[in-house]
PDB file of C-alpha atoms in Angstrom:
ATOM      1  CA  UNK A   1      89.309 116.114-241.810  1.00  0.00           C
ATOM      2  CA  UNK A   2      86.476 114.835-239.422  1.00  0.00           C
ATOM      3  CA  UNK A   3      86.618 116.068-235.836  1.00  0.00           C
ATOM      4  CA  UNK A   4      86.310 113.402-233.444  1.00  0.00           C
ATOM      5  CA  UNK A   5      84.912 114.013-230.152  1.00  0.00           C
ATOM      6  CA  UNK A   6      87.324 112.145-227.649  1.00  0.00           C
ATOM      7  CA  UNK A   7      84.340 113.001-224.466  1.00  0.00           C
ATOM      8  CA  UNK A   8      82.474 109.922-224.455  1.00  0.00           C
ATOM      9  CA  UNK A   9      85.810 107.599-225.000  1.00  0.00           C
ATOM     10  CA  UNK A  10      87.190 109.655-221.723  1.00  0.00           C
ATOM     11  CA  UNK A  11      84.047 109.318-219.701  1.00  0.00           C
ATOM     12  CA  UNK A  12      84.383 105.547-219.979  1.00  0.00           C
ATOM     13  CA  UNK A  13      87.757 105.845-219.159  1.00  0.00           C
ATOM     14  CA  UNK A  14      87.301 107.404-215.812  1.00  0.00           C
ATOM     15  CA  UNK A  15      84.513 104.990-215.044  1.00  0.00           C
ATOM     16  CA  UNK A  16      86.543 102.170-215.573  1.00  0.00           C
ATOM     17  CA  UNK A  17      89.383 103.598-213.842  1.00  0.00           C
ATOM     18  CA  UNK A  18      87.181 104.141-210.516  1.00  0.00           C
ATOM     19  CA  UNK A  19      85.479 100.937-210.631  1.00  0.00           C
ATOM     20  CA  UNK A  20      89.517  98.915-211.127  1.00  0.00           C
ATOM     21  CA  UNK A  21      88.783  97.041-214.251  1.00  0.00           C
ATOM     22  CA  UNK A  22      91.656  94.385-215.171  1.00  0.00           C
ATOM     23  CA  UNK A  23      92.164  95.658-218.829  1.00  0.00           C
ATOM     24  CA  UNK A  24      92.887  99.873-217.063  1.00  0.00           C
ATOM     25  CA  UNK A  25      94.977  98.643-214.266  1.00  0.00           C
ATOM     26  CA  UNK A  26      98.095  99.081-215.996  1.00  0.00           C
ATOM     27  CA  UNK A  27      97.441 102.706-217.821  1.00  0.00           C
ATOM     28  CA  UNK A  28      99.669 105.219-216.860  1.00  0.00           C
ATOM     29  CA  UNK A  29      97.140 106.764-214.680  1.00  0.00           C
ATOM     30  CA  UNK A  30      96.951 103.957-212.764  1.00  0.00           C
ATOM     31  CA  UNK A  31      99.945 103.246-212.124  1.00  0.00           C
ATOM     32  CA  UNK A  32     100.626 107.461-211.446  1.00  0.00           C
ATOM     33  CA  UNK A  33      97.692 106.874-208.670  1.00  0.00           C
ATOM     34  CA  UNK A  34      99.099 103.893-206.883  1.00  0.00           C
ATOM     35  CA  UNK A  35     102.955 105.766-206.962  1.00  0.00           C
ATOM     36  CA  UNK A  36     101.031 108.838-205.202  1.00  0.00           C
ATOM     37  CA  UNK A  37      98.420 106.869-203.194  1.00  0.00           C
ATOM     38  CA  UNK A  38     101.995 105.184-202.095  1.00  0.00           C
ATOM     39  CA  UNK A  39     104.222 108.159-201.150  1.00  0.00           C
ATOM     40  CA  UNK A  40     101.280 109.117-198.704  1.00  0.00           C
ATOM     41  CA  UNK A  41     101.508 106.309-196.826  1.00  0.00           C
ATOM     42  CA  UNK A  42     104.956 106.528-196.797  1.00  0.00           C
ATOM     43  CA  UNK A  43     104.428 109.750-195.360  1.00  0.00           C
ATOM     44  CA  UNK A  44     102.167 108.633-192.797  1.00  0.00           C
ATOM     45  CA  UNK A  45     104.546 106.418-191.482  1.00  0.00           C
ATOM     46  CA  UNK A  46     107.204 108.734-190.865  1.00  0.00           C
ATOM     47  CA  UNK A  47     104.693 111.161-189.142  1.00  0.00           C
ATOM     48  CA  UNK A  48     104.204 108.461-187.052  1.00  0.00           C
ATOM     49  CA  UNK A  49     107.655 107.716-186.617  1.00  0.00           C
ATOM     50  CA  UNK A  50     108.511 111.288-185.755  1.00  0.00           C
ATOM     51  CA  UNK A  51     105.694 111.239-183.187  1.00  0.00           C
ATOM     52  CA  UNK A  52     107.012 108.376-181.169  1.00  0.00           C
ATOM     53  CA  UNK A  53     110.245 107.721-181.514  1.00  0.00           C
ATOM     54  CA  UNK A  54     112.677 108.384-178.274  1.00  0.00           C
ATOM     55  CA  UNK A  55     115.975 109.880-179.525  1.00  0.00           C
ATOM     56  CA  UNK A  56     117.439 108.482-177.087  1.00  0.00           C
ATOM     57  CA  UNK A  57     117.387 105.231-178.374  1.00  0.00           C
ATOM     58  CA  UNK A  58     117.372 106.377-182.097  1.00  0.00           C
ATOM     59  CA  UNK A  59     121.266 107.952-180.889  1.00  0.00           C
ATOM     60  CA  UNK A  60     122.133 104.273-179.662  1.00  0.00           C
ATOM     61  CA  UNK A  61     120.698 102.132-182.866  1.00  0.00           C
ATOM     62  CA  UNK A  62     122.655 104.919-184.980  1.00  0.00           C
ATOM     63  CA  UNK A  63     126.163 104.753-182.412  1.00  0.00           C
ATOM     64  CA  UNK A  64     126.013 100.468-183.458  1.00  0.00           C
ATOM     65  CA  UNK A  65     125.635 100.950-187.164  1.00  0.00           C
ATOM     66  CA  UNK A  66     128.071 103.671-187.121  1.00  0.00           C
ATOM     67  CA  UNK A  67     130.947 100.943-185.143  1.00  0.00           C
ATOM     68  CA  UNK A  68     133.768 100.707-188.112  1.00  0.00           C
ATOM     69  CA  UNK A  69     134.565  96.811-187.395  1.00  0.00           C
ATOM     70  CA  UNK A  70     131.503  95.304-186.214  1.00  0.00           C
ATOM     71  CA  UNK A  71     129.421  93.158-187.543  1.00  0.00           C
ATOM     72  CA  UNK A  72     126.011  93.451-187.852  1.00  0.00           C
ATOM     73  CA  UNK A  73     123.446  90.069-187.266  1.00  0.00           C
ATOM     74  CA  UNK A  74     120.003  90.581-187.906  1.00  0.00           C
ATOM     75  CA  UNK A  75     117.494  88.061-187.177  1.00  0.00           C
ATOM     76  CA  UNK A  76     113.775  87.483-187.052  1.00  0.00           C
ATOM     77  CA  UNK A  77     111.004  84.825-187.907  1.00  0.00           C
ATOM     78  CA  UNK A  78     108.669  85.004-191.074  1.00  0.00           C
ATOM     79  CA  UNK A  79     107.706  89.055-191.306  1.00  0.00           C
ATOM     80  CA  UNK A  80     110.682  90.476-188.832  1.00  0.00           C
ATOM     81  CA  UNK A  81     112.415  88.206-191.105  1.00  0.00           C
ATOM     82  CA  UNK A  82     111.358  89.165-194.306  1.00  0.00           C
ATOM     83  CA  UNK A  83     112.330  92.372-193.078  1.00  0.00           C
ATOM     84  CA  UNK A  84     115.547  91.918-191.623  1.00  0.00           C
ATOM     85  CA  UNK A  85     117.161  90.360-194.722  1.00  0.00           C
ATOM     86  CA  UNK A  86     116.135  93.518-196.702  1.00  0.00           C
ATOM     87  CA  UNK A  87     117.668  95.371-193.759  1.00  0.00           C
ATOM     88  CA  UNK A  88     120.648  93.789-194.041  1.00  0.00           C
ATOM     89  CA  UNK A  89     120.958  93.646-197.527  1.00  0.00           C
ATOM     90  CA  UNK A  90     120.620  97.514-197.669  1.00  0.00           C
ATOM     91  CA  UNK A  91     123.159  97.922-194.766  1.00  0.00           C
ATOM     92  CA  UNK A  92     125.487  95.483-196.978  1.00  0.00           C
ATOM     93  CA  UNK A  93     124.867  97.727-200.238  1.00  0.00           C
ATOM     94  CA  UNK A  94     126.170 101.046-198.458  1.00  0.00           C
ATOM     95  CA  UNK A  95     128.859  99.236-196.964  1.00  0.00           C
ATOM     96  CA  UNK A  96     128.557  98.119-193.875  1.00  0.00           C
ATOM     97  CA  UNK A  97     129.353  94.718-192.809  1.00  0.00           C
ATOM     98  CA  UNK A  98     125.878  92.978-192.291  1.00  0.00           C
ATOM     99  CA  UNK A  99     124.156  89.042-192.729  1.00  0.00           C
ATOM    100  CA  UNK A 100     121.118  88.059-191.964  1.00  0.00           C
ATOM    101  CA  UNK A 101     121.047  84.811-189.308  1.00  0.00           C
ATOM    102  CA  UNK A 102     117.075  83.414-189.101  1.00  0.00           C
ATOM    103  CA  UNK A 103     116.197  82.961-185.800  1.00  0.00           C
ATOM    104  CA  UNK A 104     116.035  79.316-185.172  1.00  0.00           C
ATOM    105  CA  UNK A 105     120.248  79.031-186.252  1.00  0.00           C
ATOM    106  CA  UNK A 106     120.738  80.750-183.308  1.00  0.00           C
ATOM    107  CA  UNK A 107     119.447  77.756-181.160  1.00  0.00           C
ATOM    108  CA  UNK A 108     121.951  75.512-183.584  1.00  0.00           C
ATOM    109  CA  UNK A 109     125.100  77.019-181.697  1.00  0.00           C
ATOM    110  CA  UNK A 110     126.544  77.608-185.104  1.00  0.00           C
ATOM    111  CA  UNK A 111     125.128  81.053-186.038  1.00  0.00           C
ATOM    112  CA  UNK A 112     124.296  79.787-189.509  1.00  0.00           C
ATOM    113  CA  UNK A 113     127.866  79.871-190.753  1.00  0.00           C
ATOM    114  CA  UNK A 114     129.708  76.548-192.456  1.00  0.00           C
TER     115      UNK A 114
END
């Protein structure tokens, strides 16, 4: 049996890995990099959240989503809006009553309901 040395195979590797070529972006270790270089900036964020939120109005967002027989409409405009379906959509999936209205329905009179 021949021993193989795997050291020059690795060191090209981990130059191609730091300089982002196409054919390593989707090794394992790449993809293990982004999930952790993701979860910090998650973690950022809610530093940052923590930092500057006021409870106060953190208690009243929470005291409307907690309302048994309301209905939740969330609206925005491109980005806010983007973000307001997912909203929506995830209060839908853990059961509360949400739907997502764009914006500009609201000038229609009709809410964006048929």
């Amino acid at each position: 049996s021949k021993n193989i040395n795997i050291r020059p195979a690795l060191k090209i590797f981990m130059i191609c890995s730091f300089l982002s070529f196409p054919f390593v972006l989707n090794t394992a270790l790449d993809k293990r990099l982004r999930s952790l270089a993701s979860i910090r900036k998650d973690m950022e964020c809610i530093q940052h959240l923590l930092e500057n939120i006021d409870p106060d109005q953190l208690q009243d967002f929470c005291d409307v989503l907690g309302r048994p027989t309301a209905t939740r409409l969330i609206s925005g405009v491109g980005k806010s809006g983007i973000v307001g379906q997912r909203f929506a959509g995830s209060l839908s999936s853990v059961g509360i009553s949400s739907h997502f209205v764009h914006s500009t329905e609201f000038v229609h009179g009709d809410m964006g309901k048929n």
